[in-house]
Amino acid sequence: GDNYNNNCFIWTCKNCTNITLHNTYQDIYQNSRLQILTDEQNQMCGYTEIYINELEECHIDHYKKREFFPELTFNWDNLIVATKDNDFGANYKDNEYKIQKAEYIKIFNPVIDEVKFKYTTSGEIVETDEKIKKTVEVFNLNYEPLKNRRKKLITTIKSYKDGGLNNDEIKTALNTAGFISVIEQELS
């Protein structure tokens, strides 16, 4: 049968030998990343809700690592566009926290689980139950710079309200601010 070598993007099959599909693979990757980011994630990181301006700022993360779940490699519900940062999010989950296979049942999958974080005025995610607590820990979602960005957004929303803007005007003004769940909480 066919064999895909992930390191050099070469297909080897019994009818042909070493046909390089690097460009085709890259096109598929770029198109998939763009579609997930724009059509499904509203141009926000699937873990942190940071607004993503440039495709170079993000990558496709396998929520459940291929090392543990190779059968989910191409499962759309396992693909999440995430920012490239080692201090939080996908890279933190895989490289710093080093998630283990048994821990996935203890955290939320942002593609299939409906979770509404609650935030303090300081931008911290309130850990209301064990699954939220574990999710925050695995992705380092209460990392100080993330909390500060959310806090600044909360302050901005308050200023906009105090200045007389209505909710629709605030949403328009913050169209590219990211952190949609913070905005929704503050405008509810």
Coordinates of C-alpha atoms in Angstrom, one line a residue:
G1 CA 0.0 0.0 0.0
D2 CA 0.8 3.7 0.0
N3 CA 3.3 5.0 2.6
Y4 CA 3.5 8.7 3.6
N5 CA 6.8 9.9 5.0
N6 CA 6.0 12.9 7.2
N7 CA 9.5 14.2 7.3
C8 CA 10.1 14.7 3.6
F9 CA 6.6 14.8 2.2
I10 CA 7.2 11.9 -0.3
W11 CA 4.6 9.3 -1.3
T12 CA 5.9 5.9 -2.3
C13 CA 3.5 3.6 -3.9
K14 CA 3.8 0.4 -5.9
N15 CA 3.1 2.1 -9.2
C16 CA 5.6 5.0 -8.9
T17 CA 8.7 5.8 -6.8
N18 CA 9.5 8.9 -4.7
I19 CA 7.1 11.4 -6.3
T20 CA 7.6 14.6 -4.3
L21 CA 4.3 16.1 -3.3
H22 CA 5.8 18.8 -1.1
N23 CA 4.1 21.7 -2.9
T24 CA 0.7 19.9 -3.0
Y25 CA 1.0 19.1 0.7
Q26 CA 1.9 22.7 1.6
D27 CA -1.1 23.9 -0.5
I28 CA -3.4 21.6 1.3
Y29 CA -2.0 22.6 4.7
Q30 CA -2.2 26.3 4.0
N31 CA -5.8 26.0 2.6
S32 CA -6.9 23.9 5.6
R33 CA -5.4 26.2 8.1
L34 CA -7.0 29.2 6.4
Q35 CA -10.4 27.5 6.3
I36 CA -10.3 26.4 9.9
L37 CA -9.1 29.8 11.1
T38 CA -11.6 32.0 9.1
D39 CA -14.7 29.7 8.8
E40 CA -14.6 28.0 12.2
Q41 CA -12.5 30.0 14.6
N42 CA -13.3 33.6 13.5
Q43 CA -9.6 34.3 13.1
M44 CA -8.8 33.4 16.7
C45 CA -6.6 30.9 18.3
G46 CA -8.7 27.9 19.2
Y47 CA -7.2 27.7 22.7
T48 CA -6.5 31.3 23.8
E49 CA -8.8 33.4 21.6
I50 CA -5.9 35.6 20.5
Y51 CA -6.8 37.3 17.2
I52 CA -4.6 36.0 14.4
N53 CA -3.7 38.5 11.7
E54 CA -1.1 36.5 9.7
L55 CA -1.0 32.8 8.8
E56 CA 2.7 32.9 9.8
E57 CA 1.6 33.5 13.4
C58 CA -0.2 30.2 13.6
H59 CA -0.1 26.5 12.9
I60 CA -2.5 23.5 12.9
D61 CA -2.4 21.7 16.2
H62 CA -3.5 18.1 16.6
Y63 CA -5.5 18.5 19.8
K64 CA -5.0 14.9 20.5
K65 CA -1.3 14.3 19.8
R66 CA -0.6 12.0 16.8
E67 CA 1.9 10.2 19.0
F68 CA -1.0 8.9 21.1
F69 CA -3.8 9.0 18.5
P70 CA -2.4 8.4 15.0
E71 CA -5.9 7.5 13.8
L72 CA -7.0 11.1 14.4
T73 CA -4.3 12.7 12.3
F74 CA -6.7 13.8 9.6
N75 CA -9.9 14.0 11.7
W76 CA -11.2 17.5 11.3
D77 CA -12.4 17.7 14.9
N78 CA -8.8 17.1 16.0
L79 CA -7.4 20.0 14.0
I80 CA -7.2 23.4 15.8
V81 CA -5.5 26.5 14.5
A82 CA -3.3 27.8 17.3
T83 CA -0.8 30.6 17.9
K84 CA 2.9 29.8 17.8
D85 CA 3.9 30.4 21.4
N86 CA 5.8 28.1 23.8
D87 CA 4.4 29.9 26.9
F88 CA 0.7 28.9 26.4
G89 CA -1.7 27.1 24.1
A90 CA -0.9 24.2 21.9
N91 CA 2.9 24.4 22.1
Y92 CA 2.8 24.6 25.9
K93 CA 0.4 21.6 26.0
D94 CA 2.8 19.5 24.0
N95 CA 6.3 20.8 24.9
E96 CA 6.2 22.2 28.4
Y97 CA 3.2 20.6 30.1
K98 CA 3.8 17.4 28.1
I99 CA 0.3 16.1 28.1
Q100 CA -0.2 12.3 28.6
K101 CA -2.8 10.2 26.8
A102 CA -4.9 9.6 29.8
E103 CA -5.3 13.3 30.5
Y104 CA -7.4 14.2 27.4
I105 CA -10.6 13.1 29.2
K106 CA -9.9 15.6 31.9
I107 CA -9.7 18.7 29.6
F108 CA -12.0 20.4 27.2
N109 CA -11.7 20.1 23.4
P110 CA -12.7 23.5 22.0
V111 CA -14.0 22.0 18.8
I112 CA -16.6 19.7 20.3
D113 CA -17.1 20.8 23.9
E114 CA -19.2 23.8 24.8
V115 CA -17.4 25.6 27.5
K116 CA -17.9 29.2 28.8
F117 CA -15.1 30.5 30.8
K118 CA -15.8 33.2 33.4
Y119 CA -13.2 35.9 33.9
T120 CA -12.3 38.2 36.8
T121 CA -11.7 41.9 36.2
S122 CA -8.0 41.1 36.3
G123 CA -8.5 38.8 33.3
E124 CA -8.0 35.6 35.1
I125 CA -10.1 32.5 34.2
V126 CA -12.2 31.4 37.1
E127 CA -11.6 27.7 37.7
T128 CA -15.2 26.7 38.6
D129 CA -14.7 23.0 38.2
E130 CA -12.0 20.4 37.8
K131 CA -12.2 20.2 34.0
I132 CA -11.8 23.9 33.6
K133 CA -9.0 23.9 36.2
K134 CA -7.2 21.1 34.3
T135 CA -7.8 22.8 30.9
V136 CA -6.3 26.1 32.2
E137 CA -3.3 24.2 33.6
V138 CA -2.6 22.1 30.4
F139 CA -2.8 25.2 28.1
N140 CA -1.4 27.7 30.7
L141 CA -4.4 29.9 30.0
N142 CA -3.8 32.0 33.1
Y143 CA -0.3 32.9 32.0
E144 CA 0.3 36.5 33.2
P145 CA 0.6 38.2 29.7
L146 CA -2.7 36.5 28.7
K147 CA -4.4 37.7 31.8
N148 CA -3.1 41.2 31.2
R149 CA -4.4 41.3 27.7
R150 CA -7.9 40.1 28.9
K151 CA -7.7 42.7 31.7
K152 CA -6.9 45.5 29.2
L153 CA -9.8 44.4 27.1
I154 CA -12.2 44.4 30.1
T155 CA -11.0 47.9 30.9
T156 CA -11.5 49.0 27.3
I157 CA -15.1 47.7 27.3
K158 CA -15.8 49.5 30.5
S159 CA -14.5 52.7 29.0
Y160 CA -16.6 52.3 25.9
K161 CA -19.7 51.7 28.0
D162 CA -18.9 54.7 30.2
G163 CA -18.4 56.7 26.9
G164 CA -22.0 55.8 25.8
L165 CA -21.3 53.2 23.2
N166 CA -24.0 50.5 22.9
N167 CA -23.1 46.8 22.7
D168 CA -23.2 46.7 18.9
E169 CA -20.9 49.6 18.6
I170 CA -18.5 48.0 21.1
K171 CA -18.5 44.7 19.2
T172 CA -17.7 46.6 16.0
A173 CA -14.9 48.5 17.7
L174 CA -13.4 45.3 19.1
N175 CA -13.9 43.3 15.9
T176 CA -10.2 42.3 15.8
A177 CA -9.5 42.3 19.5
G178 CA -9.9 38.5 19.9
F179 CA -11.0 37.1 23.3
I180 CA -14.6 36.8 22.2
S181 CA -15.7 35.1 25.4
V182 CA -14.4 38.0 27.4
I183 CA -16.3 40.4 25.2
E184 CA -19.5 38.3 25.5
Q185 CA -19.2 38.1 29.3
E186 CA -18.7 41.9 29.6
L187 CA -21.6 42.8 27.3
S188 CA -24.1 40.4 28.8

